[in-house]
Coordinates of C-alpha atoms in Angstrom, one line a residue:
X1 CA -6.2 -19.0 17.6
X2 CA -8.5 -18.1 20.4
X3 CA -6.0 -15.6 21.9
X4 CA -5.6 -14.0 18.4
X5 CA -9.4 -13.7 18.1
X6 CA -9.6 -12.2 21.6
X7 CA -6.9 -9.7 20.8
X8 CA -8.7 -8.8 17.5
X9 CA -12.0 -8.2 19.3
X10 CA -10.3 -6.0 21.9
X11 CA -9.0 -3.6 19.2
X12 CA -10.6 -0.2 18.9
X13 CA -13.2 0.0 16.1
X14 CA -11.2 2.6 14.3
X15 CA -8.2 0.3 14.2
X16 CA -10.2 -2.7 12.9
X17 CA -12.0 -0.6 10.3
X18 CA -8.8 1.1 9.1
X19 CA -7.0 -2.3 8.9
X20 CA -9.8 -3.9 6.9
X21 CA -10.1 -1.0 4.5
X22 CA -6.4 -1.2 3.8
X23 CA -6.5 -5.0 3.4
X24 CA -9.5 -4.6 1.1
X25 CA -7.7 -2.1 -1.1
X26 CA -4.6 -4.3 -1.2
X27 CA -6.6 -7.3 -2.3
X28 CA -8.7 -5.2 -4.8
X29 CA -5.6 -3.9 -6.5
X30 CA -3.7 -7.1 -6.3
X31 CA -6.5 -8.8 -8.2
X32 CA -6.3 -6.0 -10.9
X33 CA -2.5 -6.4 -10.9
X34 CA -2.6 -10.1 -11.3
X35 CA -4.8 -9.8 -14.4
X36 CA -2.5 -7.1 -15.9
X37 CA -0.2 -9.6 -17.6
X38 CA -3.2 -11.1 -19.3
X39 CA -4.3 -7.8 -20.8
X40 CA -0.8 -6.8 -21.8
X41 CA -0.6 -10.1 -23.8
X42 CA -4.1 -9.8 -25.2
X43 CA -3.9 -6.1 -26.2
X44 CA -1.4 -4.4 -28.4
X45 CA 0.4 -1.3 -27.1
X46 CA -2.0 0.7 -29.3
X47 CA -5.1 -1.0 -27.9
X48 CA -3.8 -0.7 -24.3
X49 CA -3.1 3.0 -25.1
X50 CA -6.8 3.4 -26.1
X51 CA -7.8 2.1 -22.6
X52 CA -5.2 4.4 -21.0
X53 CA -6.5 7.4 -22.8
X54 CA -10.1 6.6 -21.9
X55 CA -9.2 6.5 -18.3
X56 CA -7.3 9.7 -18.5
X57 CA -10.1 11.6 -20.1
X58 CA -12.7 10.2 -17.8
X59 CA -10.7 11.1 -14.8
X60 CA -10.7 14.7 -16.0
X61 CA -14.3 14.9 -17.1
X62 CA -15.6 13.4 -13.9
X63 CA -14.4 16.4 -12.0
X64 CA -17.0 18.5 -13.8
X65 CA -19.8 16.0 -13.7
X66 CA -19.4 15.2 -9.9
X67 CA -17.5 18.3 -8.6
X68 CA -15.6 15.5 -6.7
X69 CA -18.2 15.9 -4.0
X70 CA -17.4 12.4 -2.8
X71 CA -14.0 13.5 -1.5
X72 CA -13.1 16.7 0.4
X73 CA -16.7 18.2 0.5
X74 CA -18.1 14.8 1.6
X75 CA -15.8 14.4 4.6
X76 CA -16.5 17.8 5.9
X77 CA -20.2 17.4 5.3
X78 CA -20.3 14.2 7.3
X79 CA -19.4 16.3 10.4
X80 CA -21.5 19.3 9.5
X81 CA -24.6 17.3 8.7
X82 CA -23.9 14.5 11.2
X83 CA -27.6 13.7 11.8
X84 CA -28.7 14.2 8.2
X85 CA -26.2 12.0 6.4
X86 CA -28.7 9.9 4.4
X87 CA -30.7 12.9 3.0
X88 CA -27.4 14.7 2.2
X89 CA -26.1 11.7 0.3
X90 CA -29.4 11.3 -1.6
X91 CA -29.4 15.0 -2.6
X92 CA -25.7 14.9 -3.7
X93 CA -26.6 12.0 -5.8
X94 CA -29.4 14.0 -7.4
X95 CA -26.9 16.9 -8.0
X96 CA -24.3 14.7 -9.7
X97 CA -27.0 12.9 -11.8
X98 CA -28.3 16.2 -13.0
X99 CA -24.8 17.5 -14.1
X100 CA -24.0 14.1 -15.7
X101 CA -27.2 14.2 -17.8
X102 CA -26.4 17.8 -18.9
X103 CA -23.0 16.6 -20.1
X104 CA -24.5 13.7 -22.0
X105 CA -27.0 16.0 -23.8
X106 CA -24.1 18.4 -24.6
X107 CA -22.1 15.5 -26.0
X108 CA -24.9 14.1 -28.1
X109 CA -25.6 17.5 -29.7
X110 CA -22.0 17.9 -30.8
X111 CA -20.7 14.3 -30.8
X112 CA -18.5 14.6 -33.9
X113 CA -16.6 17.6 -32.3
X114 CA -16.1 15.7 -29.0
X115 CA -15.1 12.5 -30.7
X116 CA -12.4 14.2 -32.7
X117 CA -11.2 16.2 -29.7
X118 CA -10.9 13.1 -27.4
X119 CA -9.9 10.7 -30.2
X120 CA -12.3 8.1 -28.8
X121 CA -15.2 6.3 -30.6
X122 CA -18.8 7.5 -29.9
X123 CA -19.8 4.3 -28.2
X124 CA -16.9 4.7 -25.8
X125 CA -17.9 8.3 -25.1
X126 CA -21.5 7.3 -24.3
X127 CA -20.2 4.5 -22.0
X128 CA -18.1 7.1 -20.2
X129 CA -21.1 9.3 -19.6
X130 CA -23.0 6.4 -18.1
X131 CA -20.2 5.4 -15.8
X132 CA -19.7 9.0 -14.6
X133 CA -23.4 9.2 -13.8
X134 CA -23.5 6.2 -11.5
X135 CA -20.0 6.2 -10.1
X136 CA -20.6 8.7 -7.3
X137 CA -23.3 6.5 -5.8
X138 CA -20.8 3.9 -4.9
X139 CA -18.3 6.5 -3.6
X140 CA -20.9 8.2 -1.4
X141 CA -21.9 4.9 0.2
X142 CA -18.4 3.6 0.7
X143 CA -17.1 6.9 2.1
X144 CA -20.0 7.1 4.6
X145 CA -19.3 3.6 5.8
X146 CA -15.6 4.4 6.1
X147 CA -16.4 7.6 8.1
X148 CA -18.6 5.6 10.5
X149 CA -16.0 2.7 10.8
X150 CA -18.4 0.2 9.2
X151 CA -16.4 -2.1 7.0
X152 CA -18.0 -5.5 6.5
X153 CA -20.5 -4.6 3.8
X154 CA -18.0 -2.4 1.9
X155 CA -15.3 -5.1 2.0
X156 CA -17.7 -7.7 0.6
X157 CA -19.1 -5.4 -2.1
X158 CA -15.6 -4.2 -3.2
X159 CA -14.1 -7.6 -3.4
X160 CA -17.1 -9.0 -5.4
X161 CA -16.7 -6.1 -7.9
X162 CA -12.9 -6.6 -8.0
X163 CA -13.2 -10.3 -8.9
X164 CA -16.0 -10.0 -11.5
X165 CA -14.7 -7.0 -13.4
X166 CA -11.4 -8.3 -14.7
X167 CA -12.8 -11.8 -15.3
X168 CA -15.6 -10.5 -17.5
X169 CA -13.3 -8.1 -19.2
X170 CA -10.9 -10.9 -20.2
X171 CA -13.8 -12.9 -21.6
X172 CA -15.0 -9.9 -23.6
X173 CA -11.5 -9.1 -25.0
X174 CA -11.0 -12.7 -26.1
X175 CA -14.4 -12.8 -27.9
X176 CA -13.9 -9.9 -30.4
X177 CA -11.3 -8.3 -32.7
X178 CA -12.1 -4.8 -31.3
X179 CA -10.2 -5.6 -28.2
X180 CA -9.4 -2.1 -27.0
X181 CA -13.1 -1.1 -27.2
X182 CA -14.2 -4.4 -25.6
X183 CA -11.9 -3.8 -22.7
X184 CA -13.6 -0.5 -22.0
X185 CA -17.2 -1.5 -22.6
X186 CA -17.0 -4.7 -20.5
X187 CA -15.6 -2.7 -17.5
X188 CA -18.3 -0.1 -17.8
X189 CA -21.0 -2.8 -18.0
X190 CA -19.8 -4.6 -14.9
X191 CA -19.4 -1.4 -12.9
X192 CA -22.9 -0.3 -13.9
X193 CA -24.5 -3.5 -12.6
X194 CA -22.9 -2.9 -9.2
X195 CA -23.3 0.9 -9.1
X196 CA -27.0 0.8 -9.9
X197 CA -27.8 -1.2 -6.8
X198 CA -26.2 1.4 -4.5
X199 CA -27.7 4.2 -6.6
X200 CA -31.2 3.0 -5.9
X201 CA -30.4 2.2 -2.2
X202 CA -29.1 5.8 -1.6
X203 CA -32.3 7.3 -3.0
X204 CA -34.4 4.9 -1.0
X205 CA -32.6 5.8 2.3
X206 CA -32.4 9.5 1.8
X207 CA -35.6 10.2 -0.2
X208 CA -34.3 13.4 -1.6
X209 CA -33.3 14.4 -5.2
X210 CA -33.1 18.1 -4.6
X211 CA -32.5 20.1 -1.5
X212 CA -31.7 23.8 -1.7
X213 CA -29.5 23.9 1.5
X214 CA -27.5 20.8 0.6
X215 CA -27.0 21.7 -3.1
X216 CA -26.0 25.3 -2.2
X217 CA -23.4 24.0 0.3
X218 CA -22.0 21.5 -2.1
X219 CA -21.9 24.0 -5.0
X220 CA -20.3 26.7 -2.9
X221 CA -17.7 24.3 -1.6
X222 CA -17.2 22.3 -4.8
X223 CA -17.2 24.8 -7.6
X224 CA -14.1 26.7 -6.3
X225 CA -12.3 23.4 -6.0
X226 CA -12.8 22.5 -9.6
X227 CA -9.6 24.4 -10.4
X228 CA -7.9 22.3 -7.7
X229 CA -9.1 18.9 -8.8
X230 CA -8.7 19.8 -12.5
X231 CA -5.1 20.9 -11.9
X232 CA -4.4 17.7 -10.0
X233 CA -6.0 15.6 -12.7
X234 CA -4.1 17.5 -15.5
X235 CA -1.0 17.0 -13.5
X236 CA -1.7 13.2 -13.1
X237 CA -3.0 12.6 -16.7
X238 CA -1.2 15.2 -18.8
X239 CA 1.9 13.0 -19.0
X240 CA 0.1 10.3 -21.0
X241 CA -1.9 12.7 -23.1
X242 CA 1.2 14.7 -24.0
X243 CA 3.2 11.6 -24.8
X244 CA 0.4 10.5 -27.1
X245 CA 0.6 13.7 -29.1
X246 CA 4.3 14.2 -28.9
X247 CA 5.6 10.7 -29.3
X248 CA 2.7 8.3 -30.1
X249 CA -0.2 6.3 -28.6
X250 CA 2.0 3.2 -28.3
X251 CA 4.4 5.0 -26.0
X252 CA 1.5 6.4 -24.0
X253 CA 0.5 2.7 -23.6
X254 CA 3.9 1.8 -22.3
X255 CA 4.0 4.8 -20.0
X256 CA 0.5 3.9 -18.9
X257 CA 1.7 0.5 -17.9
X258 CA 4.1 2.0 -15.3
X259 CA 1.3 4.2 -14.0
X260 CA -0.9 1.1 -13.7
X261 CA 1.8 -0.6 -11.7
X262 CA 2.2 2.4 -9.5
X263 CA -1.6 2.7 -9.0
X264 CA -1.4 -0.6 -7.0
X265 CA 0.7 1.3 -4.4
X266 CA -1.3 4.5 -4.9
X267 CA -4.5 2.8 -3.9
X268 CA -2.8 1.4 -0.8
X269 CA -1.6 4.9 0.1
X270 CA -5.0 6.4 -0.6
X271 CA -6.6 3.6 1.6
X272 CA -4.3 4.5 4.4
X273 CA -5.0 8.2 4.1
X274 CA -8.8 7.7 3.8
X275 CA -8.9 5.3 6.7
X276 CA -7.1 7.8 9.0
X277 CA -9.0 10.9 7.9
X278 CA -12.0 10.4 10.2
X279 CA -9.7 9.7 13.2
X280 CA -7.5 12.7 12.3
X281 CA -10.6 15.0 12.2
X282 CA -11.7 13.7 15.6
X283 CA -8.2 14.5 17.0
X284 CA -8.4 18.0 15.5
X285 CA -11.7 18.6 17.3
X286 CA -10.1 17.3 20.6
X287 CA -7.0 19.4 20.0
X288 CA -4.8 16.3 20.4
X289 CA -2.2 17.4 17.8
X290 CA 0.7 15.4 19.1
X291 CA -1.0 12.1 18.3
X292 CA -1.6 13.3 14.7
X293 CA 2.1 14.1 14.4
X294 CA 3.3 10.7 15.7
X295 CA 1.0 8.7 13.5
X296 CA 2.0 10.8 10.5
X297 CA 5.7 10.2 11.1
X298 CA 5.2 6.4 11.5
X299 CA 3.0 6.2 8.4
X300 CA 5.6 8.2 6.4
X301 CA 8.3 5.9 7.4
X302 CA 6.2 2.8 6.5
X303 CA 5.1 4.2 3.1
X304 CA 8.6 5.2 2.2
X305 CA 9.9 1.7 3.0
X306 CA 7.2 0.0 0.9
X307 CA 7.9 2.3 -2.1
X308 CA 11.6 1.7 -2.0
X309 CA 11.1 -2.0 -2.1
X310 CA 8.7 -1.6 -5.1
X311 CA 11.4 0.5 -6.9
X312 CA 14.1 -2.1 -6.2
X313 CA 12.0 -4.9 -7.7
X314 CA 10.7 -2.7 -10.6
X315 CA 12.5 -4.4 -13.5
X316 CA 11.4 -7.8 -12.5
X317 CA 7.9 -6.5 -11.9
X318 CA 7.6 -5.1 -15.4
X319 CA 9.0 -8.3 -17.0
X320 CA 6.5 -10.4 -15.0
X321 CA 3.4 -8.5 -16.1
X322 CA 4.3 -7.5 -19.7
X323 CA 5.8 -8.7 -22.9
X324 CA 9.1 -7.5 -24.4
X325 CA 7.5 -4.6 -26.2
X326 CA 6.8 -3.0 -22.8
X327 CA 10.2 -3.6 -21.2
X328 CA 11.5 -0.1 -21.8
X329 CA 9.0 1.0 -19.2
X330 CA 11.5 -0.3 -16.6
X331 CA 13.4 3.0 -16.5
X332 CA 10.3 5.0 -15.7
X333 CA 9.7 3.0 -12.5
X334 CA 12.0 4.8 -10.0
X335 CA 10.8 8.4 -10.6
X336 CA 7.1 7.5 -11.0
X337 CA 6.9 5.3 -7.9
X338 CA 9.2 7.6 -6.0
X339 CA 6.9 10.5 -6.6
X340 CA 4.2 8.7 -4.7
X341 CA 6.0 9.3 -1.4
X342 CA 5.7 13.1 -1.8
X343 CA 2.1 12.7 -2.9
X344 CA 1.5 11.0 0.4
X345 CA 3.1 13.8 2.4
X346 CA 1.0 16.3 0.4
X347 CA -2.1 14.4 1.5
X348 CA -1.2 14.8 5.2
X349 CA -1.3 18.6 4.7
X350 CA -4.2 18.7 2.4
X351 CA -6.5 16.9 4.9
X352 CA -6.1 19.8 7.3
X353 CA -6.7 22.4 4.5
X354 CA -10.0 20.6 3.8
X355 CA -10.8 20.4 7.6
X356 CA -10.6 24.2 7.8
X357 CA -12.4 24.6 4.4
X358 CA -9.6 26.7 3.0
X359 CA -10.2 26.3 -0.7
X360 CA -8.0 29.1 -2.1
X361 CA -4.8 27.6 -0.8
X362 CA -5.6 24.2 -2.3
X363 CA -6.2 25.8 -5.7
X364 CA -3.0 27.8 -5.7
X365 CA -0.7 24.9 -5.0
X366 CA -2.5 22.6 -7.5
X367 CA -2.5 25.1 -10.4
X368 CA 1.2 25.8 -9.8
X369 CA 2.0 22.1 -10.0
X370 CA -0.2 21.5 -13.0
X371 CA 1.3 24.3 -15.0
X372 CA 4.9 23.4 -14.0
X373 CA 4.2 19.8 -15.0
X374 CA 3.0 20.8 -18.5
X375 CA 5.9 23.2 -19.0
X376 CA 8.5 20.6 -17.9
X377 CA 6.9 17.9 -20.1
X378 CA 6.8 20.2 -23.1
X379 CA 10.5 21.0 -22.7
X380 CA 11.7 17.6 -21.7
X381 CA 9.8 15.0 -23.7
X382 CA 10.9 16.1 -27.2
X383 CA 14.5 16.4 -26.0
X384 CA 15.0 13.4 -23.7
X385 CA 12.1 11.1 -24.8
X386 CA 9.0 10.1 -22.9
X387 CA 11.0 8.6 -20.0
X388 CA 11.6 12.2 -18.9
X389 CA 7.9 12.5 -18.0
X390 CA 8.6 10.3 -15.0
X391 CA 11.2 12.7 -13.7
X392 CA 9.1 15.7 -14.2
X393 CA 6.4 14.0 -12.2
X394 CA 8.9 13.4 -9.3
X395 CA 10.0 17.1 -9.3
X396 CA 6.5 18.5 -9.5
X397 CA 5.3 16.2 -6.6
X398 CA 8.1 17.6 -4.4
X399 CA 7.1 21.1 -5.3
X400 CA 3.4 20.2 -4.6
X401 CA 4.3 18.8 -1.1
X402 CA 6.2 21.9 -0.2
X403 CA 3.4 24.2 -1.4
X404 CA 0.8 22.4 0.7
X405 CA 3.0 22.4 3.7
X406 CA 3.5 26.2 3.4
X407 CA -0.3 26.8 3.1
X408 CA -1.2 24.3 5.8
X409 CA 1.2 25.9 8.3
X410 CA -0.1 29.4 7.4
X411 CA -3.7 28.2 8.1
X412 CA -2.8 26.5 11.3
X413 CA -1.0 29.7 12.6
X414 CA -4.2 31.6 12.0
X415 CA -6.5 29.0 13.5
X416 CA -4.6 27.4 16.4
X417 CA -1.5 29.6 16.9
X418 CA 2.0 28.1 16.9
X419 CA 1.0 24.7 18.1
X420 CA 2.8 22.2 15.7
X421 CA 0.7 19.5 14.1
X422 CA 3.6 18.0 12.2
X423 CA 7.2 17.6 13.0
X424 CA 8.5 19.2 9.8
X425 CA 12.2 18.5 10.5
X426 CA 11.5 14.8 10.8
X427 CA 9.3 14.7 7.6
X428 CA 11.9 16.8 5.8
X429 CA 14.7 14.4 6.8
X430 CA 12.7 11.4 5.7
X431 CA 11.8 13.0 2.4
X432 CA 15.5 13.9 1.7
X433 CA 16.6 10.4 2.6
X434 CA 13.9 8.8 0.4
X435 CA 14.8 11.0 -2.6
X436 CA 18.5 10.2 -2.3
X437 CA 17.7 6.5 -2.1
X438 CA 15.5 6.7 -5.2
X439 CA 18.1 8.5 -7.3
X440 CA 20.8 6.1 -6.1
X441 CA 18.8 3.1 -7.0
X442 CA 18.0 4.6 -10.5
X443 CA 21.7 5.1 -11.2
X444 CA 22.5 1.4 -10.6
X445 CA 19.1 0.0 -11.9
X446 CA 20.7 -2.4 -14.4
X447 CA 22.8 -4.1 -11.7
X448 CA 20.3 -6.8 -10.7
X449 CA 22.6 -8.4 -8.1
X450 CA 23.0 -5.1 -6.2
X451 CA 19.3 -4.3 -6.3
X452 CA 18.3 -7.7 -5.0
X453 CA 21.0 -7.6 -2.3
X454 CA 19.6 -4.2 -1.1
X455 CA 16.0 -5.6 -1.4
X456 CA 16.9 -8.6 0.7
X457 CA 18.4 -6.4 3.4
X458 CA 15.3 -4.1 3.3
X459 CA 13.0 -7.1 3.7
X460 CA 15.0 -8.3 6.7
X461 CA 14.8 -4.9 8.3
X462 CA 11.0 -4.8 7.6
X463 CA 10.5 -8.1 9.2
X464 CA 12.3 -6.9 12.4
X465 CA 10.6 -3.5 12.7
X466 CA 7.3 -3.6 10.9
X467 CA 5.4 -5.2 13.7
X468 CA 6.8 -2.8 16.2
X469 CA 5.8 0.2 14.1
X470 CA 2.3 -0.9 13.4
X471 CA 1.8 -1.9 17.1
X472 CA 2.9 1.7 18.0
X473 CA 0.4 3.1 15.5
X474 CA -2.4 1.0 17.0
X475 CA -1.4 2.1 20.5
X476 CA -1.7 5.8 19.5
X477 CA -5.1 5.1 17.8
X478 CA -6.2 3.4 21.0
X479 CA -5.3 6.5 23.1
X480 CA -2.1 5.2 24.6
X481 CA 0.7 7.8 25.1

């Protein structure tokens, strides 16, 4: 034990912080995943569909109320305003609060119109506005801590929220007949209690609500990216919304269950990406591109292996967390989970587009993907059923990854010449192999013995090579060649 502690203490801060953020996200989403069987048994498919639609609309509206400043703009600003981070965060919180209040006033003045458009009750719409107002505070605080490799406070805060939220939501759902609405309002109430603390803290530390320089920078960077974020969100959420209108809210609930399962892995992928963005930006400044390439290859290999194992165990996963009325969701698992691999590869390229503040290229690829997704869903869902939406997601994510690689490579040629940041042949080979494996598994998905045999072999290989891969990643992060 003493030797293990000594080895842990000797790790670079970036490695320890990255590791803890990944572990934190895994635990956070594992807790949410463990409570999912409870909610699928307490809620009907229609009630679960209400919660799914609430999340979908909120994820779209929050783009306008926050401009997603807490993401791409924020990481770049942490470098640009390195010595003014607290005032910048405080001013950004003032900006997002102002926009959120404008939206709330707009909603209240025409609430009947908005309620009919979103097909959500008024109390849920007001709760959504409240959550959107205070959500950025938590993201600003967490992202700054992540950027500075400070992890202890974030881990404690996140885990406390992750435990209390589902617990209180279960109690709320069991105490009323309006279970779908109770699921939403209880989650918003718990989140508010946590967010308000950070909201006050950020203002106390930064002491700014308005700053012309900061607001101008954020608006000039963020407004052009609305099209990018909106396209991405439409791409991610349009499946459920279109299924609701074309097939029914109960089917949207079933499809939403698969997305909820995949979100467990999505959060792990996002945690890995977010943890390595600060390190990646430092290496870009130091022009140490080969290190970025090697880590990207190893991470792609690791993420691909994890996703294939999730796909192999997909049917049992659905049966574990849901009742029989959800079982048809099984056949959506391979394409939806498989699409996450290409989403991860897209993130590798998008990070560099953000680094060079190239907004137009981001928007082009996102709009193309969103439009393609809507068109394919419109053509495929009525003809092949709502399961087809999973395969359109897979196809569009592949197109999105290729678009972002093209624009990233073009930008890098203009900024740093022909120096390669990624080994595209290796990434392409891994992507092709992953796609073939996903399709192959889907073809024999009902053969449980074959799936579990492959899964057993995959786990064995993982046990042999995982430690070696992560040790190599740690070595590169530590500056070893």
